[in-house]
mmCIF file of C-alpha atoms in Angstrom:
data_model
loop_
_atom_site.group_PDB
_atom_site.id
_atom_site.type_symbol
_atom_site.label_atom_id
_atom_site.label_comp_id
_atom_site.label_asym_id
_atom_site.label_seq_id
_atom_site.Cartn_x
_atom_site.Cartn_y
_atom_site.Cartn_z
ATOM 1 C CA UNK M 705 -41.732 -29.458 -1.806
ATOM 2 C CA UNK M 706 -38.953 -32.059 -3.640
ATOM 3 C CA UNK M 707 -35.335 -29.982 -3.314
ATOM 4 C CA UNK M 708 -32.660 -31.186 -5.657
ATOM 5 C CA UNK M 709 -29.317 -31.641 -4.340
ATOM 6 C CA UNK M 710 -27.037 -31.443 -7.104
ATOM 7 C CA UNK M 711 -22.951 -31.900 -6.792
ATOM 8 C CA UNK M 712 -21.242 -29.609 -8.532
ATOM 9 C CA UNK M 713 -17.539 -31.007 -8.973
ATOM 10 C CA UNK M 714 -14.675 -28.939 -8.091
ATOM 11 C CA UNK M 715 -17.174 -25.981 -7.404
ATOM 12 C CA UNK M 716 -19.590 -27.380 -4.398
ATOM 13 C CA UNK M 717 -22.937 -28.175 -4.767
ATOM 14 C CA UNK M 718 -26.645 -26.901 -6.429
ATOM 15 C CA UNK M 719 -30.154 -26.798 -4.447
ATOM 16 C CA UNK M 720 -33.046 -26.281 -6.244
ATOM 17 C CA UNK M 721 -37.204 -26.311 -6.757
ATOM 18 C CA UNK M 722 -39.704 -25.566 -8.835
ATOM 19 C CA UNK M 723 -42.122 -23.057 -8.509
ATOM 20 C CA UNK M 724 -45.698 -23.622 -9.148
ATOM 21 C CA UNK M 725 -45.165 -21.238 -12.445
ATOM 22 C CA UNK M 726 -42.623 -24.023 -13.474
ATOM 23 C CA UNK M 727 -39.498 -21.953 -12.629
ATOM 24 C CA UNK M 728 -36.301 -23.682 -10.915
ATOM 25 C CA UNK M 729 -35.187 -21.353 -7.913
ATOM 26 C CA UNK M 730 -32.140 -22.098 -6.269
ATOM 27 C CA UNK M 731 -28.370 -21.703 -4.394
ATOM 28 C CA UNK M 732 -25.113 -22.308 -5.355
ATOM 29 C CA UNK M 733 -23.185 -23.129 -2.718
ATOM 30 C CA UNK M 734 -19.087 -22.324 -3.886
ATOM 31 C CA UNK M 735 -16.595 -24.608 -1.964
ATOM 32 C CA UNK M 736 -14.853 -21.187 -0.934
ATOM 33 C CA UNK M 737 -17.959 -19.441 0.899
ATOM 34 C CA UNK M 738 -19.972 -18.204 -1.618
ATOM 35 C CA UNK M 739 -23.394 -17.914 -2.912
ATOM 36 C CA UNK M 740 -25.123 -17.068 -5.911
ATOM 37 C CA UNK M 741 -28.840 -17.249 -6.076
ATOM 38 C CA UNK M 742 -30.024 -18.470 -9.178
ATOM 39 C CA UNK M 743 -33.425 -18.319 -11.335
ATOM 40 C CA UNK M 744 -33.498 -20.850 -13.932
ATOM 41 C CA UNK M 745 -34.915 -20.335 -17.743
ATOM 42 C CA UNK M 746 -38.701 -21.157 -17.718
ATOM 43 C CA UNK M 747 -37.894 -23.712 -21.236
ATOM 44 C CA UNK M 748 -34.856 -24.528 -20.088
ATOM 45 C CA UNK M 749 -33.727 -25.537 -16.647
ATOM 46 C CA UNK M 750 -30.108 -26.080 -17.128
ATOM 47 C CA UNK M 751 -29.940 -22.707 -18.257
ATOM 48 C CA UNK M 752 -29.802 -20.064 -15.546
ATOM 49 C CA UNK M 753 -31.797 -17.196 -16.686
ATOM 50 C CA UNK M 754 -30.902 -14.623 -13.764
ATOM 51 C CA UNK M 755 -28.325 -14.867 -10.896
ATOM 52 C CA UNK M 756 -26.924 -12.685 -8.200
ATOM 53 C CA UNK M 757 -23.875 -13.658 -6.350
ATOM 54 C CA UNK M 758 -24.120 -12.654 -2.261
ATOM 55 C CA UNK M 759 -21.809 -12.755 0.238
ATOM 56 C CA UNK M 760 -22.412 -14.963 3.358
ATOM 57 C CA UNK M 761 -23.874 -11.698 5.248
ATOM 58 C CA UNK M 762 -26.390 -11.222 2.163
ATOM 59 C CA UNK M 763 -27.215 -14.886 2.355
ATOM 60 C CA UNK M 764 -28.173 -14.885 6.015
ATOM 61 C CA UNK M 765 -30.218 -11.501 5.340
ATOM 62 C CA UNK M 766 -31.667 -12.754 2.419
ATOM 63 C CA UNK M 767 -32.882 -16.003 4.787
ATOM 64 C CA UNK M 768 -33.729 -13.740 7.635
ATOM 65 C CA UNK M 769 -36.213 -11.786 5.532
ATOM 66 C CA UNK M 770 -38.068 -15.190 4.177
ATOM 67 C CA UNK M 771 -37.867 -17.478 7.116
ATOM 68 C CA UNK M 772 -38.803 -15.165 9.963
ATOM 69 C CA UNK M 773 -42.112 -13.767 8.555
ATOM 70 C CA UNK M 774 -43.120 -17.111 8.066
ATOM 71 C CA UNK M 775 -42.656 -18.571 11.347
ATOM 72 C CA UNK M 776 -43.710 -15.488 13.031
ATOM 73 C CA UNK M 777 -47.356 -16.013 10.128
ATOM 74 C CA UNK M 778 -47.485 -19.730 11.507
ATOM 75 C CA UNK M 779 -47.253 -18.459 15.427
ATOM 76 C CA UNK M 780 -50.080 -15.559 14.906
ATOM 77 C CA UNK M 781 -51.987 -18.230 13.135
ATOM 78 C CA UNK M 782 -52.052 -20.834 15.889
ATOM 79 C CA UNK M 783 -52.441 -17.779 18.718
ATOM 80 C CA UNK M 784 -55.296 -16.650 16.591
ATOM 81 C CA UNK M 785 -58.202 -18.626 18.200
ATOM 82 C CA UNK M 786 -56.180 -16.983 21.877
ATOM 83 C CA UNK M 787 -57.964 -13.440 22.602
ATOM 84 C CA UNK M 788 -55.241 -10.819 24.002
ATOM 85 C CA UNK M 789 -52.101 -13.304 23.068
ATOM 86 C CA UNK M 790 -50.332 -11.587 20.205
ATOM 87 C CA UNK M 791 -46.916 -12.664 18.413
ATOM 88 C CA UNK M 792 -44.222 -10.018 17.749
ATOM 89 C CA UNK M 793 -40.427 -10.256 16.356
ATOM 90 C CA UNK M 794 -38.321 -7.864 17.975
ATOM 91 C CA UNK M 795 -34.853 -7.472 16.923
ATOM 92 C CA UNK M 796 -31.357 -7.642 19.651
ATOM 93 C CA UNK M 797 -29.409 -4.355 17.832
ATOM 94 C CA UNK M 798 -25.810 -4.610 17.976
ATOM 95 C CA UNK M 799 -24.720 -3.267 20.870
ATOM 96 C CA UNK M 800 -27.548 -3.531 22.748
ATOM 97 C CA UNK M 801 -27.706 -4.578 26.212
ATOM 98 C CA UNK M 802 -28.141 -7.989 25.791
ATOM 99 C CA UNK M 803 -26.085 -8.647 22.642
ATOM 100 C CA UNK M 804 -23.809 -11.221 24.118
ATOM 101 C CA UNK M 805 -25.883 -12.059 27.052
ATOM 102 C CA UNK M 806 -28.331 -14.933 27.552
ATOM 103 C CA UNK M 807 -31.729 -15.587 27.684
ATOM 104 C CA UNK M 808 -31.581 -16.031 31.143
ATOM 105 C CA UNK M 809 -30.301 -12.318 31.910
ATOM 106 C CA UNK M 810 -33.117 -11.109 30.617
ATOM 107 C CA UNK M 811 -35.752 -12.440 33.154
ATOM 108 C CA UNK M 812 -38.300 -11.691 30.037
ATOM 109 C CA UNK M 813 -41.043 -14.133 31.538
ATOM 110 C CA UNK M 814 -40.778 -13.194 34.809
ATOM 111 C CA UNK M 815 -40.805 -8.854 34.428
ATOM 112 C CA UNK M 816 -43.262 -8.783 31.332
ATOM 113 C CA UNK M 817 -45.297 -12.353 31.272
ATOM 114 C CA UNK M 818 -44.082 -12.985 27.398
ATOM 115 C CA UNK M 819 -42.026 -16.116 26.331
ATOM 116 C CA UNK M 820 -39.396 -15.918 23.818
ATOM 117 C CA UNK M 821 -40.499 -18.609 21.696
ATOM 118 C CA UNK M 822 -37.855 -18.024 19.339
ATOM 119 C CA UNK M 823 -34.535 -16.791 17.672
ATOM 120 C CA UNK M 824 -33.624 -16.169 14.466
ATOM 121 C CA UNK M 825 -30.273 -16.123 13.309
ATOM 122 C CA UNK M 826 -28.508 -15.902 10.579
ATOM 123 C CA UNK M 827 -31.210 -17.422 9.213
ATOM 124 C CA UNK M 828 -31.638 -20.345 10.896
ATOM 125 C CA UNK M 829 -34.246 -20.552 13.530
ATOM 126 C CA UNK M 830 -33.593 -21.775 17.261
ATOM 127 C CA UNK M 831 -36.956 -22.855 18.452
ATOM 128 C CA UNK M 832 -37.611 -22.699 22.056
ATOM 129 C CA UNK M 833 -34.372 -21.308 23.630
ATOM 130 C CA UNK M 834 -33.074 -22.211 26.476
ATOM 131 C CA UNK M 835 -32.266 -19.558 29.258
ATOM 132 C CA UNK M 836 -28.407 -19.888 28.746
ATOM 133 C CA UNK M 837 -29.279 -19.164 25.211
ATOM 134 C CA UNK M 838 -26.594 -15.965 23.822
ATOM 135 C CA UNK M 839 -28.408 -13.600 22.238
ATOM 136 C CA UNK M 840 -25.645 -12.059 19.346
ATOM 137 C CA UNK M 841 -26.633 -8.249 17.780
ATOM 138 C CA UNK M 842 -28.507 -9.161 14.840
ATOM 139 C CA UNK M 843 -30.913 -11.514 16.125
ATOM 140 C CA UNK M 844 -34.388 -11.608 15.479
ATOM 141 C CA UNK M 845 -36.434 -12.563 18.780
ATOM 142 C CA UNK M 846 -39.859 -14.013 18.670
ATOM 143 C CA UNK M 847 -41.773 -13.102 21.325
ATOM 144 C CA UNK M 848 -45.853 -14.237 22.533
ATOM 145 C CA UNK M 849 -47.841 -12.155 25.171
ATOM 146 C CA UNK M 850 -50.282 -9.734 25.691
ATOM 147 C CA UNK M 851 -49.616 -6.213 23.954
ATOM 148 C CA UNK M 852 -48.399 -4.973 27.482
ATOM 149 C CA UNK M 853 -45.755 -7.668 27.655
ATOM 150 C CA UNK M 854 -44.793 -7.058 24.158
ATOM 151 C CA UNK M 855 -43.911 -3.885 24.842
ATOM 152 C CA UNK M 856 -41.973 -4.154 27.806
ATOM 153 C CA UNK M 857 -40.766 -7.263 26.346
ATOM 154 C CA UNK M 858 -39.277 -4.615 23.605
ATOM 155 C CA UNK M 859 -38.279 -1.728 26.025
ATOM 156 C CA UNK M 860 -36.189 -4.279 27.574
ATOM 157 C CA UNK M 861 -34.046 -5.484 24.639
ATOM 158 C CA UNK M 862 -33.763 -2.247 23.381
ATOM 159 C CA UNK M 863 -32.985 -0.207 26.630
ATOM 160 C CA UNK M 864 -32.129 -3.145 29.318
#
């Protein structure tokens, strides 16, 4: 998929695509930290047919919601063909035991057999963390094991 880049002086800058329907989807990115989603007009795609302006919290919400279903769909998919190995996405709550501690604290591999495989954060995925890792509340953890380890993987990041 071709995105356009598109400079947008004195404001900041434009990234779009079309959709297979033909529409342009896109971000404004404002020089002073903000956003506004945009949907372009289907005849015309200077013209912005639809736009919602979010806040740098919305944003990373907004790219929590699309990109962590779909690399959580593209893990299940590869486990598939792997009986008992299941994928899940468990989030680190604010204040939760490990928000602020690493990876590492957790012993996950060692007390429950799952890996982490994965963070999400902020919208911006951290394949493959490493055990000094810092989990923040917020964070969306991917997690692979066996439906046992899953769920101690779970009881620990919500309980400790």
């Amino acid at each position: 998929m071709d995105v356009t880049v598109t400079p947008l002086p004195g404001l900041g800058t434009r990234q779009d695509f079309t959709t297979r329907s033909g529409h342009r989807i896109g971000v404004i990115t404002y020089r002073d930290g903000r956003f506004e989603l945009i949907v372009s007009d289907h005849e015309d795609p200077d013209k912005v047919a639809a736009s919602v302006d979010l806040t740098s919290t919305e944003t990373s919400a907004l790219a929590n919601l699309l990109g962590a279903p779909q690399l959580v769909a593209k893990l299940t998919e590869q486990q598939r063909e792997v009986t008992g190995v299941t994928t899940w996405q468990l989030p680190v709550a604010p204040g939760s035991p490990y928000d602020g501690r690493t990876l590492g604290d957790t012993e996950m591999r060692t007390r429950t057999s799952a890996s982490i495989v994965a963070v999400v954060r902020d919208g911006t995925v951290h394949p493959s963390p490493r055990p000094d890792f810092t989990f923040a509340g917020g964070d969306l953890v991917v997690v692979v094991g066996t439906s046992k380890g899953l769920r101690a993987a779970s009881e620990i990041l919500e309980k400790g």
